[in-house]
mmCIF file of C-alpha atoms in Angstrom:
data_model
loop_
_atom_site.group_PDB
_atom_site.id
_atom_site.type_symbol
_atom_site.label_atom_id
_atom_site.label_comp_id
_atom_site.label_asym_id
_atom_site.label_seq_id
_atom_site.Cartn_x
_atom_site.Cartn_y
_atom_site.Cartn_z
ATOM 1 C CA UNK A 1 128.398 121.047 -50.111
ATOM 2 C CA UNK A 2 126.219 118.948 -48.317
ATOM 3 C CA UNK A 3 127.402 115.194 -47.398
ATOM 4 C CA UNK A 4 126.555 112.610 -49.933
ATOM 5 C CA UNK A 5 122.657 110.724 -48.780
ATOM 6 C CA UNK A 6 124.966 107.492 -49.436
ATOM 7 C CA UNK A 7 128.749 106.479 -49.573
ATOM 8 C CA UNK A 8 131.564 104.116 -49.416
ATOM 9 C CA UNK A 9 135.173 104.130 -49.368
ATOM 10 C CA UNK A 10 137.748 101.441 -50.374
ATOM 11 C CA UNK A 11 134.283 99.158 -50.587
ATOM 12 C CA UNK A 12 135.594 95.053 -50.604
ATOM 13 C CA UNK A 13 132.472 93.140 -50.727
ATOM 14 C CA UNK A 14 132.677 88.602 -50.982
ATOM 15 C CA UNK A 15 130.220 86.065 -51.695
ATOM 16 C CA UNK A 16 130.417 82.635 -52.637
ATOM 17 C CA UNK A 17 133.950 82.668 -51.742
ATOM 18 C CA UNK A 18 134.503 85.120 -53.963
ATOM 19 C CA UNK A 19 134.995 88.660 -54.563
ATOM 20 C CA UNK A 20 132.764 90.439 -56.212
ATOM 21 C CA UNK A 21 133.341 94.551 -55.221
ATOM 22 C CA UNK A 22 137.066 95.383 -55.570
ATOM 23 C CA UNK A 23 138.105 98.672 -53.938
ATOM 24 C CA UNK A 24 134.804 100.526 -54.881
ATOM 25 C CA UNK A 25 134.600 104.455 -54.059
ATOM 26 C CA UNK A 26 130.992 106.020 -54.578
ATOM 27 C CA UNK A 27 128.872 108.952 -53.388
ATOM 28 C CA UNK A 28 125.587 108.828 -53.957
ATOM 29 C CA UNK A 29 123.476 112.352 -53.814
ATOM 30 C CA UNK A 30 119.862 113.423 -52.279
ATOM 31 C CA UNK A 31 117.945 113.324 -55.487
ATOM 32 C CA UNK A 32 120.694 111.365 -57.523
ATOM 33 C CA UNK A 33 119.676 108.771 -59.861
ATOM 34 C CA UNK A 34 122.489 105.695 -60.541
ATOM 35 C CA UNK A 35 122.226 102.623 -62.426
ATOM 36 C CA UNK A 36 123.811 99.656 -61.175
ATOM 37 C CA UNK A 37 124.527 97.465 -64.245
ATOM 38 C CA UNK A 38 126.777 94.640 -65.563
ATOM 39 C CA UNK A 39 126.555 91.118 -66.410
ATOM 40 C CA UNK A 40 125.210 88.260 -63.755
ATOM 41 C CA UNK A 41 127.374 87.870 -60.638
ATOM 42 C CA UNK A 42 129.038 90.877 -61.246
ATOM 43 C CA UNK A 43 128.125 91.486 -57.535
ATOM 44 C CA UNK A 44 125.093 94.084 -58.194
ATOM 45 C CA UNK A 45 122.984 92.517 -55.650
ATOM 46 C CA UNK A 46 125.616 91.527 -53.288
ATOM 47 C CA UNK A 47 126.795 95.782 -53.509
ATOM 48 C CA UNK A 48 122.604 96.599 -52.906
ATOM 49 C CA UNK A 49 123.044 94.122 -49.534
ATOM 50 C CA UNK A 50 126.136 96.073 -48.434
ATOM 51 C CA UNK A 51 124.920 99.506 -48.968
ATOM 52 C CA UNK A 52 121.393 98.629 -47.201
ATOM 53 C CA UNK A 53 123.881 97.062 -43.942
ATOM 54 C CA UNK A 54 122.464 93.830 -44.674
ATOM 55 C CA UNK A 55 126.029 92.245 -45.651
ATOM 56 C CA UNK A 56 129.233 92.947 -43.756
ATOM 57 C CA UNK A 57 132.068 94.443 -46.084
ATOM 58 C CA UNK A 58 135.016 92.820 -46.184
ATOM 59 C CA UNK A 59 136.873 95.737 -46.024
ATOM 60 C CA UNK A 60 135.864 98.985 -46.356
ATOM 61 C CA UNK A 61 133.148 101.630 -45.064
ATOM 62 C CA UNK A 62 129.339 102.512 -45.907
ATOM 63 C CA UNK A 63 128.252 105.760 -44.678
ATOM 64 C CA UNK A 64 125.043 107.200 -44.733
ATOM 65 C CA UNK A 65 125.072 111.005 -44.569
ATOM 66 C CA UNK A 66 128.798 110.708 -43.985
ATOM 67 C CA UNK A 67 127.928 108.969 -40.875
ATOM 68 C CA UNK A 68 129.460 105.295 -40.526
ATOM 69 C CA UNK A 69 126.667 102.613 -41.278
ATOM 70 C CA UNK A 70 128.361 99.725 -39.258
ATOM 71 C CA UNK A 71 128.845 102.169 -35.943
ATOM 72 C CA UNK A 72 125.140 103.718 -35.874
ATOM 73 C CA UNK A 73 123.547 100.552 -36.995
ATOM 74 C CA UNK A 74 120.180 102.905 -36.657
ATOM 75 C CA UNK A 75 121.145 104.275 -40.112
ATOM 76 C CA UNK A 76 119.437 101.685 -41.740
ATOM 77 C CA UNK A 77 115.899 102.709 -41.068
ATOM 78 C CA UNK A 78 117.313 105.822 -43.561
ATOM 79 C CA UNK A 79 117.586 103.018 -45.958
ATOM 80 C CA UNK A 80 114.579 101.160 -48.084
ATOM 81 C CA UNK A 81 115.754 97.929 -49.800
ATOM 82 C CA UNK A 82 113.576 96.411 -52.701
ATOM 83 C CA UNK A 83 114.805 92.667 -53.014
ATOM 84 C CA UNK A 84 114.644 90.044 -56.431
ATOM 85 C CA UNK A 85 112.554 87.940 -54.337
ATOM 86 C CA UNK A 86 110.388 91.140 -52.278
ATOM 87 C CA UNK A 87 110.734 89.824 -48.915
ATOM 88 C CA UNK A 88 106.578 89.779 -48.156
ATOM 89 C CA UNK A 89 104.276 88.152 -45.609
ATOM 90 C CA UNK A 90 102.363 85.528 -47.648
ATOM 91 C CA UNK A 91 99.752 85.155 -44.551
ATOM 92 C CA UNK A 92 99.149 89.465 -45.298
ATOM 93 C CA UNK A 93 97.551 91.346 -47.538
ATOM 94 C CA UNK A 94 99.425 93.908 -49.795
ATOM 95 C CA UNK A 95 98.364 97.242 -47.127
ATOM 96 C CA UNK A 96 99.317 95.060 -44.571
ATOM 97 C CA UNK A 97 103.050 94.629 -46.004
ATOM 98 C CA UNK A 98 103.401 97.813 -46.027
ATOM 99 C CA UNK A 99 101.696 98.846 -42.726
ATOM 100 C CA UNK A 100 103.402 96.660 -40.491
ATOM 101 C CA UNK A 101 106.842 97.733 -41.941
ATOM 102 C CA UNK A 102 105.548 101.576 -41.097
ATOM 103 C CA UNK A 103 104.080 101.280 -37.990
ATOM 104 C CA UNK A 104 107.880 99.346 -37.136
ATOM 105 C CA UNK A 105 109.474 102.725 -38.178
ATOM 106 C CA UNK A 106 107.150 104.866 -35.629
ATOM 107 C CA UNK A 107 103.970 105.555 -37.491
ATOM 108 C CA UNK A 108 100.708 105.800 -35.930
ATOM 109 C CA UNK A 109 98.126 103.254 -37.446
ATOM 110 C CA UNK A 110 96.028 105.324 -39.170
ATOM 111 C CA UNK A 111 98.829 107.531 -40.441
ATOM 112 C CA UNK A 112 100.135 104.006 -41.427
ATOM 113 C CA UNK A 113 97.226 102.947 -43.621
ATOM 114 C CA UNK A 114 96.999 106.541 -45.365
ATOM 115 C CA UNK A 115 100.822 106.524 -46.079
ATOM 116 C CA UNK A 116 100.122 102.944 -47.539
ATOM 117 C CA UNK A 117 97.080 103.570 -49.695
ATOM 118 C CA UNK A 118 98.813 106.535 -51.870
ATOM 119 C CA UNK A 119 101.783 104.215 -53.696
ATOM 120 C CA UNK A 120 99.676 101.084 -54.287
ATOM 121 C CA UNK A 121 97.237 103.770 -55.756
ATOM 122 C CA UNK A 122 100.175 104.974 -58.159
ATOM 123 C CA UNK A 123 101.249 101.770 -58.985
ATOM 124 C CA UNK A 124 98.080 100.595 -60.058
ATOM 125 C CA UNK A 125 97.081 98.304 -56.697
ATOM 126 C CA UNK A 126 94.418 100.123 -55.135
ATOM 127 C CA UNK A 127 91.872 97.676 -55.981
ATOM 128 C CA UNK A 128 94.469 94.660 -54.925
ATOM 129 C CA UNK A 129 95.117 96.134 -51.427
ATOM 130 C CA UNK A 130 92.992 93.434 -49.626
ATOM 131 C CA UNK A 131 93.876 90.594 -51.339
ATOM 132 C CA UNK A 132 96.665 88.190 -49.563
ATOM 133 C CA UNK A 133 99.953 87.904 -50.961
ATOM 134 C CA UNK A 134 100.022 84.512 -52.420
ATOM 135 C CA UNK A 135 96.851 85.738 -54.212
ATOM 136 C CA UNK A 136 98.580 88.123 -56.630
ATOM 137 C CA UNK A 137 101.108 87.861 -59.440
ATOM 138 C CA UNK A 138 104.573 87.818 -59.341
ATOM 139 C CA UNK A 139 104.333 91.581 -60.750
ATOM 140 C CA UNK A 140 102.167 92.813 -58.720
ATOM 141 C CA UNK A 141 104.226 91.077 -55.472
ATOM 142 C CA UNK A 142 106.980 93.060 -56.946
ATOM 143 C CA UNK A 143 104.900 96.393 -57.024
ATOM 144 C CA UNK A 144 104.232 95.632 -53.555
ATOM 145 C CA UNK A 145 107.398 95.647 -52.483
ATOM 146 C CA UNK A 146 108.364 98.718 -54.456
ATOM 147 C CA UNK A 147 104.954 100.655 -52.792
ATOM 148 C CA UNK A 148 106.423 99.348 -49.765
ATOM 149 C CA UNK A 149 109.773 101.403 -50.025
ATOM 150 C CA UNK A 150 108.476 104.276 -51.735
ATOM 151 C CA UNK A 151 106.130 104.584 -48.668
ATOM 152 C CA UNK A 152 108.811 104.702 -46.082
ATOM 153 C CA UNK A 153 109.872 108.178 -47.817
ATOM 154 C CA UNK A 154 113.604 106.989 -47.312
ATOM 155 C CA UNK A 155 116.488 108.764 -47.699
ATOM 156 C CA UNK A 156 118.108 106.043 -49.926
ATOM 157 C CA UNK A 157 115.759 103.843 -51.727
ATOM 158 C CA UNK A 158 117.825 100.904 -53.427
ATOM 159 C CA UNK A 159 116.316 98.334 -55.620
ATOM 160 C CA UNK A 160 117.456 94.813 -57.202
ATOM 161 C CA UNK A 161 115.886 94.755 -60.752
ATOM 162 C CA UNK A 162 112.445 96.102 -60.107
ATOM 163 C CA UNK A 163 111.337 96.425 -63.216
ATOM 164 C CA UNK A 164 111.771 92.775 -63.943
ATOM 165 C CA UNK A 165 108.345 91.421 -63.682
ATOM 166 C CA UNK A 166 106.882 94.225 -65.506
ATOM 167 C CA UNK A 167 104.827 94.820 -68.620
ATOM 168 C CA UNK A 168 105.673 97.691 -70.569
ATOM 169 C CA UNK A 169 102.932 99.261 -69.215
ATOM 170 C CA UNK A 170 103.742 98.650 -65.641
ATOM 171 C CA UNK A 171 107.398 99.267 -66.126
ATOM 172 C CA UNK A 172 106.637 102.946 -67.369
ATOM 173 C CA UNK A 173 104.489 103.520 -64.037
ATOM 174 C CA UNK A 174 107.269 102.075 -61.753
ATOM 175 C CA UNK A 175 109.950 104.096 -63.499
ATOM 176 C CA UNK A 176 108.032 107.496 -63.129
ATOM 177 C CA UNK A 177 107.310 106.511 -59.634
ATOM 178 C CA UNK A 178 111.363 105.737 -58.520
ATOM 179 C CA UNK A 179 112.417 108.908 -60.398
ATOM 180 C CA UNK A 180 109.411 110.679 -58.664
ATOM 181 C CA UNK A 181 111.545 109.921 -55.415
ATOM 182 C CA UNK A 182 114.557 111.747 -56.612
ATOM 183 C CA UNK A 183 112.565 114.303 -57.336
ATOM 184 C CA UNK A 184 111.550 114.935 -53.898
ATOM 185 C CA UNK A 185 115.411 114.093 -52.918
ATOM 186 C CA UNK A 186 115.179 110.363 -52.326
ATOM 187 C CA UNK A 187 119.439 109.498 -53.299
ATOM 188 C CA UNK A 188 117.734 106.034 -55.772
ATOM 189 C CA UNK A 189 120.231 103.328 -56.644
ATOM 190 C CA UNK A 190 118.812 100.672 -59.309
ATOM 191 C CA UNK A 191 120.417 97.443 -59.937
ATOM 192 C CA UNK A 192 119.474 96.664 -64.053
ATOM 193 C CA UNK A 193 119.926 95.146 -67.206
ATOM 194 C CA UNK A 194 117.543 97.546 -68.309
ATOM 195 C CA UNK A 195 119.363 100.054 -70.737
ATOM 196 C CA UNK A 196 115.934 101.603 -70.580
ATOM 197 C CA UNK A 197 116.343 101.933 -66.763
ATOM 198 C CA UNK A 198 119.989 103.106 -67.211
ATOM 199 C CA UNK A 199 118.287 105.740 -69.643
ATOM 200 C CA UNK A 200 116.241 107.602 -66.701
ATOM 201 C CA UNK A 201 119.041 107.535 -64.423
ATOM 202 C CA UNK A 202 121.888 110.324 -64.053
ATOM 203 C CA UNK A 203 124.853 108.121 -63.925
ATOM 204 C CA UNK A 204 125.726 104.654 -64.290
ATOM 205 C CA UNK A 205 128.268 102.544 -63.021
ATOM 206 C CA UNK A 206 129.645 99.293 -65.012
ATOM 207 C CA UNK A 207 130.275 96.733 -62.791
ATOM 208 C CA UNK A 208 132.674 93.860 -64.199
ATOM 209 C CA UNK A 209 132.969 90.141 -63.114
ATOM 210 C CA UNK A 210 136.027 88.616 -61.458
ATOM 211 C CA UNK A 211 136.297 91.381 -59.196
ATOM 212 C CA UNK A 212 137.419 94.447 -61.073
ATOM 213 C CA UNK A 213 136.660 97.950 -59.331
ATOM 214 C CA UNK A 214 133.137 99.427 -61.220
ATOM 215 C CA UNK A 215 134.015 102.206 -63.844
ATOM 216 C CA UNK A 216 131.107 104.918 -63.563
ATOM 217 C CA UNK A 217 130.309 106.864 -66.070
ATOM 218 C CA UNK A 218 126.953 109.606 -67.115
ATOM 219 C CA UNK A 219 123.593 108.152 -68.751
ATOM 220 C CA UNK A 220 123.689 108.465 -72.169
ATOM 221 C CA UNK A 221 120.724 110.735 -72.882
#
């Protein structure tokens, strides 16, 4: 069987002084679908930060194709991370977001504006590809961000609540687009409250305040 697109063992993860991830054990799949939910500061984000290499564990390993994350620190370009607050250039446009962050992984320009065009297409931004940042809605900043990782055609695509800022309408697009990924074998992790998320997704996992170790269990469909 092949090795899982995303992993940890004995996974300890603090923040605040705190510790939120107790002794978490996970394998993620190409193509997978899990929900991350539970109530707030649970750890969900603080878990996303870990698995993307962004936060040191405390204890404990991340692997990424059964490869360790913290020893081939190169892993992480494998990894797309869609954050709460989208981490985008104000003084860019929306293509520009996204170019820059492709044309940092190796992409030619032009290849880098074509890659960029198709997801802001899908998630209804074509027309808003010019405008600045700090010129668009909080949504559409978040379906930025989300064309942004969809575009890097990661291996692991993980994503903090990005349905949050999203009309029904919108929501439905941005779903269909994350569980387009799996489909072409993108492992997608997705931090929720959403039980409508958790409803698209092939597992979820529970995670409990104070510390306790996540219980995982299969989407109710």
């Amino acid at each position: 069987m092949p090795e899982p697109a995303l992993s940890c063992h004995a996974l300890h993860c603090r923040a605040g002084g705190r510790e939120l991830i107790a002794g978490l054990t996970l394998q993620v799949h190409a193509g997978e679908r899990l929900a991350l939910m539970g109530p707030s500061g649970s750890g969900k984000t603080t878990l996303l930060t870990t698995l993307a290499g962004l936060l040191p564990p405390a204890s404990g390993q991340v692997l990424v194709g059964g490869v360790p994350l913290a020893e081939n620190p190169g892993l992480r370009l494998d990894i797309a991370l869609v954050l709460q607050s989208y981490g985008l250039l104000t003084l860019l446009t929306a293509a520009e977001n996204i170019e820059v962050v492709l044309r940092a992984a190796g992409r030619e320009p032009r290849q880098a504006m074509a890659d960029a065009a198709g997801p802001l297409e899908r998630l209804g931004l074509a027309r808003y590809a010019d405008h600045l940042i700090e010129e668009l809605s909080g949504g559409q900043q978040q379906r930025v961000a989300i064309a942004r990782a969809l575009a890097l055609r990661p291996r692991v695509l993980l994503a903090d609540e990005p349905t949050a800022e999203q009309d029904a309408a919108h929501r439905a697009i941005v779903l269909d687009e994350l569980m387009a990924a799996a489909g072409r074998g993108t492992a997608v992790i997705i931090a929720t409250h959403d039980p409508e998320v958790a409803e698209r997704c092939d597992r979820v996992i529970e995670l409990r305040a104070a510390g306790a170790r996540a219980q995982g269990s299969p989407a109710g469909r």
